[in-house]
Short mmCIF file of C-alpha atoms in Angstrom, two decimals:
data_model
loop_
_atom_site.label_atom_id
_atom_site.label_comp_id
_atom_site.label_asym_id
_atom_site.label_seq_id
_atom_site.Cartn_x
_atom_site.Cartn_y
_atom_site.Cartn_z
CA UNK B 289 5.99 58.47 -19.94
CA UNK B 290 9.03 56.59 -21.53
CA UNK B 291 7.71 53.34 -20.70
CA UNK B 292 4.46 53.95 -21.97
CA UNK B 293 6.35 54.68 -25.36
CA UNK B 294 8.24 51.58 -25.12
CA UNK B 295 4.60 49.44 -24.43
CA UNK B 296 2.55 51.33 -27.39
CA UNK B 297 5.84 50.93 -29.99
CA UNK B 298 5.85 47.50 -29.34
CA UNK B 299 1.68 46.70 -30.40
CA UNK B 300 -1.47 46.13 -28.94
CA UNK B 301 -0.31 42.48 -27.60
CA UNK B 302 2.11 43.78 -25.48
CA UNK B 303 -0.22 45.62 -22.67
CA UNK B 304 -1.88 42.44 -22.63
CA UNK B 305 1.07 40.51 -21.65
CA UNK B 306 3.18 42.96 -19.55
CA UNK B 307 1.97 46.33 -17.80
CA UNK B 308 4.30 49.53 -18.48
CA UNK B 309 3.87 50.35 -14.29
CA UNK B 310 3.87 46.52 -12.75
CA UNK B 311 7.02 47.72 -10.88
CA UNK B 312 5.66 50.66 -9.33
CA UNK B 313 2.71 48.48 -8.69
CA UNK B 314 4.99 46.11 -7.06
CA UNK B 315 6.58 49.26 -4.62
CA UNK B 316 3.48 50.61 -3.78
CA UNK B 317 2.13 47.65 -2.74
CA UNK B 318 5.59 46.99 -0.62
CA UNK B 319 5.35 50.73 0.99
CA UNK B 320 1.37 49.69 1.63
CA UNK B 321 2.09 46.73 3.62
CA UNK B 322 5.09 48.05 5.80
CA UNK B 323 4.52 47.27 9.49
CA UNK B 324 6.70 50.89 9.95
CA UNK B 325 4.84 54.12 9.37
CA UNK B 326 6.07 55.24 6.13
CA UNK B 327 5.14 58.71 5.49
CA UNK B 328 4.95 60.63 2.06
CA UNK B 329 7.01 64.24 1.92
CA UNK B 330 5.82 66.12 -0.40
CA UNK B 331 7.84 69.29 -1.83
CA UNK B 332 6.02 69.88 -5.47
CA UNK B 333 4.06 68.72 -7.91
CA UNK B 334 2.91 64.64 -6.92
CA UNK B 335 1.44 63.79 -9.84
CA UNK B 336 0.19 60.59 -11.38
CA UNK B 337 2.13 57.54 -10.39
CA UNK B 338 4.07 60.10 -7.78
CA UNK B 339 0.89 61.02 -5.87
CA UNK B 340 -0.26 57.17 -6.24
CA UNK B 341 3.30 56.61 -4.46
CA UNK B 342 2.14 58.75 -1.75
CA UNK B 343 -0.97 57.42 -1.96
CA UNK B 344 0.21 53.89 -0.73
CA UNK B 345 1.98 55.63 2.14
CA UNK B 346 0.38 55.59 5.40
CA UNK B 347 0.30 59.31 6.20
CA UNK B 348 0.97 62.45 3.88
CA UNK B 349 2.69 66.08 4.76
CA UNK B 350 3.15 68.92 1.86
CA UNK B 351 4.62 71.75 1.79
CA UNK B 352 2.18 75.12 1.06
CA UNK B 353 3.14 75.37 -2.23
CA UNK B 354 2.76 71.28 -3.51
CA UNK B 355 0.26 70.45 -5.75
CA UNK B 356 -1.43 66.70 -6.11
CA UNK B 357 -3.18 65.06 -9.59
CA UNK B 358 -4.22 62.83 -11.63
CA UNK B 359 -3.38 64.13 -15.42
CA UNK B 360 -3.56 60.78 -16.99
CA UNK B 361 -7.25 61.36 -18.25
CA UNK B 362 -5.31 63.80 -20.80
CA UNK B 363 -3.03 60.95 -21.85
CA UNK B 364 -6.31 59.00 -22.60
CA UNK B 365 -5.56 56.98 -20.20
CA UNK B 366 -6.23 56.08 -15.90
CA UNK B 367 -4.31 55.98 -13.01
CA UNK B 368 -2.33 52.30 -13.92
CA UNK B 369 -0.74 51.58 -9.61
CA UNK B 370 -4.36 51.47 -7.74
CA UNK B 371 -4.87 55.54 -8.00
CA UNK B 372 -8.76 55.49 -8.20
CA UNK B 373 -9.04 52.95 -5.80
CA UNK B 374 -6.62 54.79 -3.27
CA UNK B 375 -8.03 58.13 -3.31
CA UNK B 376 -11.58 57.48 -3.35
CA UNK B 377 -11.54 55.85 0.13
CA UNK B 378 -9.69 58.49 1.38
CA UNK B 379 -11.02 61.98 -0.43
CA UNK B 380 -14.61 63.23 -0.91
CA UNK B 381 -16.15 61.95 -3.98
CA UNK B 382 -16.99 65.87 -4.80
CA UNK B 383 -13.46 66.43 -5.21
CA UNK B 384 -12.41 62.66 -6.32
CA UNK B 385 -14.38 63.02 -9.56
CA UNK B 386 -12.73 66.58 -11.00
CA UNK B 387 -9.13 65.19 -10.33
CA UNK B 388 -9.43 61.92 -12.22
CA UNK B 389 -11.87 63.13 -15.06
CA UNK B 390 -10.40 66.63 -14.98
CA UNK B 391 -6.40 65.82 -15.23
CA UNK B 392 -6.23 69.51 -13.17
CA UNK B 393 -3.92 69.21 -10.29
CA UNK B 394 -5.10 70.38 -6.68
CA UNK B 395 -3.53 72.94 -4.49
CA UNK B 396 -2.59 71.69 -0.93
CA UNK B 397 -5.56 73.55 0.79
CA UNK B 398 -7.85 71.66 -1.15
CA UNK B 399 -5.87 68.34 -0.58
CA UNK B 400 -5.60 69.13 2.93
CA UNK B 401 -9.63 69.75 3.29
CA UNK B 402 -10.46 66.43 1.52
CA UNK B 403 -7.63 63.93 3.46
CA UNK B 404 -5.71 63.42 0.88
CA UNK B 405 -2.55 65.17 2.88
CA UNK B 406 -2.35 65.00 6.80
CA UNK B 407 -0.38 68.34 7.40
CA UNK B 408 0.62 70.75 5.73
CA UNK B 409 4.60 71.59 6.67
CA UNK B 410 5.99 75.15 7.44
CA UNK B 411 9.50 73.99 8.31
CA UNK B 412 11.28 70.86 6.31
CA UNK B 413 9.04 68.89 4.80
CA UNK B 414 11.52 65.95 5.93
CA UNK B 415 11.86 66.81 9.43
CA UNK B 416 8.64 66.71 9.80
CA UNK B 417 7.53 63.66 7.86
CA UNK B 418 10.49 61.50 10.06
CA UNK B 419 8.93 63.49 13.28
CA UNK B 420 5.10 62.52 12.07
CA UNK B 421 6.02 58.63 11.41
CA UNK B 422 7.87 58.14 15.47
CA UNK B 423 4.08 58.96 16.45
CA UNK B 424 1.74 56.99 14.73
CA UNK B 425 0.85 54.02 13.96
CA UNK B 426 0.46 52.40 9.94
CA UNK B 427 -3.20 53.58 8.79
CA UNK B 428 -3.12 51.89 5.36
CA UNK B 429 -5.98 53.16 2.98
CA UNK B 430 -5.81 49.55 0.87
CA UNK B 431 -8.15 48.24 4.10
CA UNK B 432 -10.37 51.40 4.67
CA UNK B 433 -13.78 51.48 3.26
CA UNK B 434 -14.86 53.90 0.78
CA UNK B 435 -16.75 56.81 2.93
CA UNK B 436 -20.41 56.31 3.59
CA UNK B 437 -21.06 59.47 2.10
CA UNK B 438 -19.15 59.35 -1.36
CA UNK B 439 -21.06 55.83 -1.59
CA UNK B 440 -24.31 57.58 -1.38
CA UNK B 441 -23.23 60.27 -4.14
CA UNK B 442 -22.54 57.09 -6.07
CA UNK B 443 -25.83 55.38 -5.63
CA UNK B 444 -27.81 58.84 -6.62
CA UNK B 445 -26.34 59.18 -10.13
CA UNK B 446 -22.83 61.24 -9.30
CA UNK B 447 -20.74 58.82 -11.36
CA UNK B 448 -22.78 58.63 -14.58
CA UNK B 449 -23.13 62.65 -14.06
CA UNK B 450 -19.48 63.20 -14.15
CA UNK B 451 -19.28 60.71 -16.73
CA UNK B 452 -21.38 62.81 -18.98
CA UNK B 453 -18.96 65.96 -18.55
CA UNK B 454 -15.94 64.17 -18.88
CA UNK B 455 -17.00 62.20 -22.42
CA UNK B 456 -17.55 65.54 -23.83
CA UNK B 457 -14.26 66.90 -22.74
CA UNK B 458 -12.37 64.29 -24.14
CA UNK B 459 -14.29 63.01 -26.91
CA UNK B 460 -13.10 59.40 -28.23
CA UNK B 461 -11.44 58.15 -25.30
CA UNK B 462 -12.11 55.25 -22.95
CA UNK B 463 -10.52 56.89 -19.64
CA UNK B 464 -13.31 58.66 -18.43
CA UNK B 465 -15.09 55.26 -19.05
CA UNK B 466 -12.98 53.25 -17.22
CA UNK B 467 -12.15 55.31 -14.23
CA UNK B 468 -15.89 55.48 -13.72
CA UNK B 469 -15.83 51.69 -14.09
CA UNK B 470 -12.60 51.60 -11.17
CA UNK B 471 -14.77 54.25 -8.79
CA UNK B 472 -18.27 52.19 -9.38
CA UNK B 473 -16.46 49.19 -8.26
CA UNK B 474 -15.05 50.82 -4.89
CA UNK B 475 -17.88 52.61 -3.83
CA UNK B 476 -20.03 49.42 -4.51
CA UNK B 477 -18.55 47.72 -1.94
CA UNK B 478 -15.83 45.67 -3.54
CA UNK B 479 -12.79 44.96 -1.38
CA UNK B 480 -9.66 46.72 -2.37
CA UNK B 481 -7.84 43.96 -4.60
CA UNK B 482 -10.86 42.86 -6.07
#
């Protein structure tokens, strides 16, 4: 949260010019594009710009006690490193829209039942993420489509419904508005750097 101090103390005019997160951007774009398997081990809480880290990895394991989330709706603000377009090409929209408009993290089972995480780890969550990555191949979300399914949700009014709960949850804020915006986009069909 530091650097998000250091952009709002210096004015308006700086978010404009520089973005508090273009270097994780910059990683997770890096991790995205590896021609290795790079897998995400999860131990805790990934949360925010940690589960957009694994996020951009091509395969996730967690531990039975790790939660993933998205708690920047309660900053009043989105997911800055590609977060909403990430998870909603891998995760139902049914449990897409709580997590970003929510800002409650998810407990592995749940992650587990909606792809987010690949396995969920008994042993050494290490162990097993280097024994996972020797047997598959990259599977980068940044080229998958958004499921048929959460596209349909879209088109029948999901979006603006959730919409409607989160605006009264957090009254005066623009997040809820512009992750909609972010999801609309995906599930519309646009291509993942558009």
């Amino acid at each position: 949260l530091t650097e998000f101090a250091e952009t709002i103390a210096k004015g308006p005019e700086s978010f404009r010019r520089e973005s508090p997160v273009q270097e994780l951007c910059a990683v997770i774009d890096i991790i995205d594009a590896s021609p290795k398997t790079v897998i995400a081990a999860i131990n805790g809480a990934a949360l925010g710009g940690g589960l957009e880290l694994a996020l951009a990895c091509h395969y996730r394991v967690a531990q039975r006690s790790a939660t993933v989330g998205f708690p920047e709706v309660q900053l009043g603000i989105l997911p800055g490193c590609e977060g909403t377009q990430r998870i909603v090409r891998v995760a139902p929209l049914e449990l897409v829209l709580p997590m970003l408009l929510s800002g409650v993290p998810v407990q592995v089972g749940r992650a587990i039942a909606g792809s987010i995480v690949d396995a969920i780890v008994k042993e050494d969550v290490i162990e097993e993420a280097a024994r996972l990555a020797l047997m598959r191949p990259p599977s980068r979300i940044s080229q998958r489509l958004v499921p048929r399914a959460s596209r349909f949700k879209a088109l029948g009014g999901a979006l603006e419904l959730a919409l409607n709960q989160a605006v009264n949850s957090f009254k005066g804020t623009i997040a809820p508005y512009a992750i909609i915006n972010c999801l609309r986009a995906a599930c519309e069909g646009m291509s993942f750097r558009d």
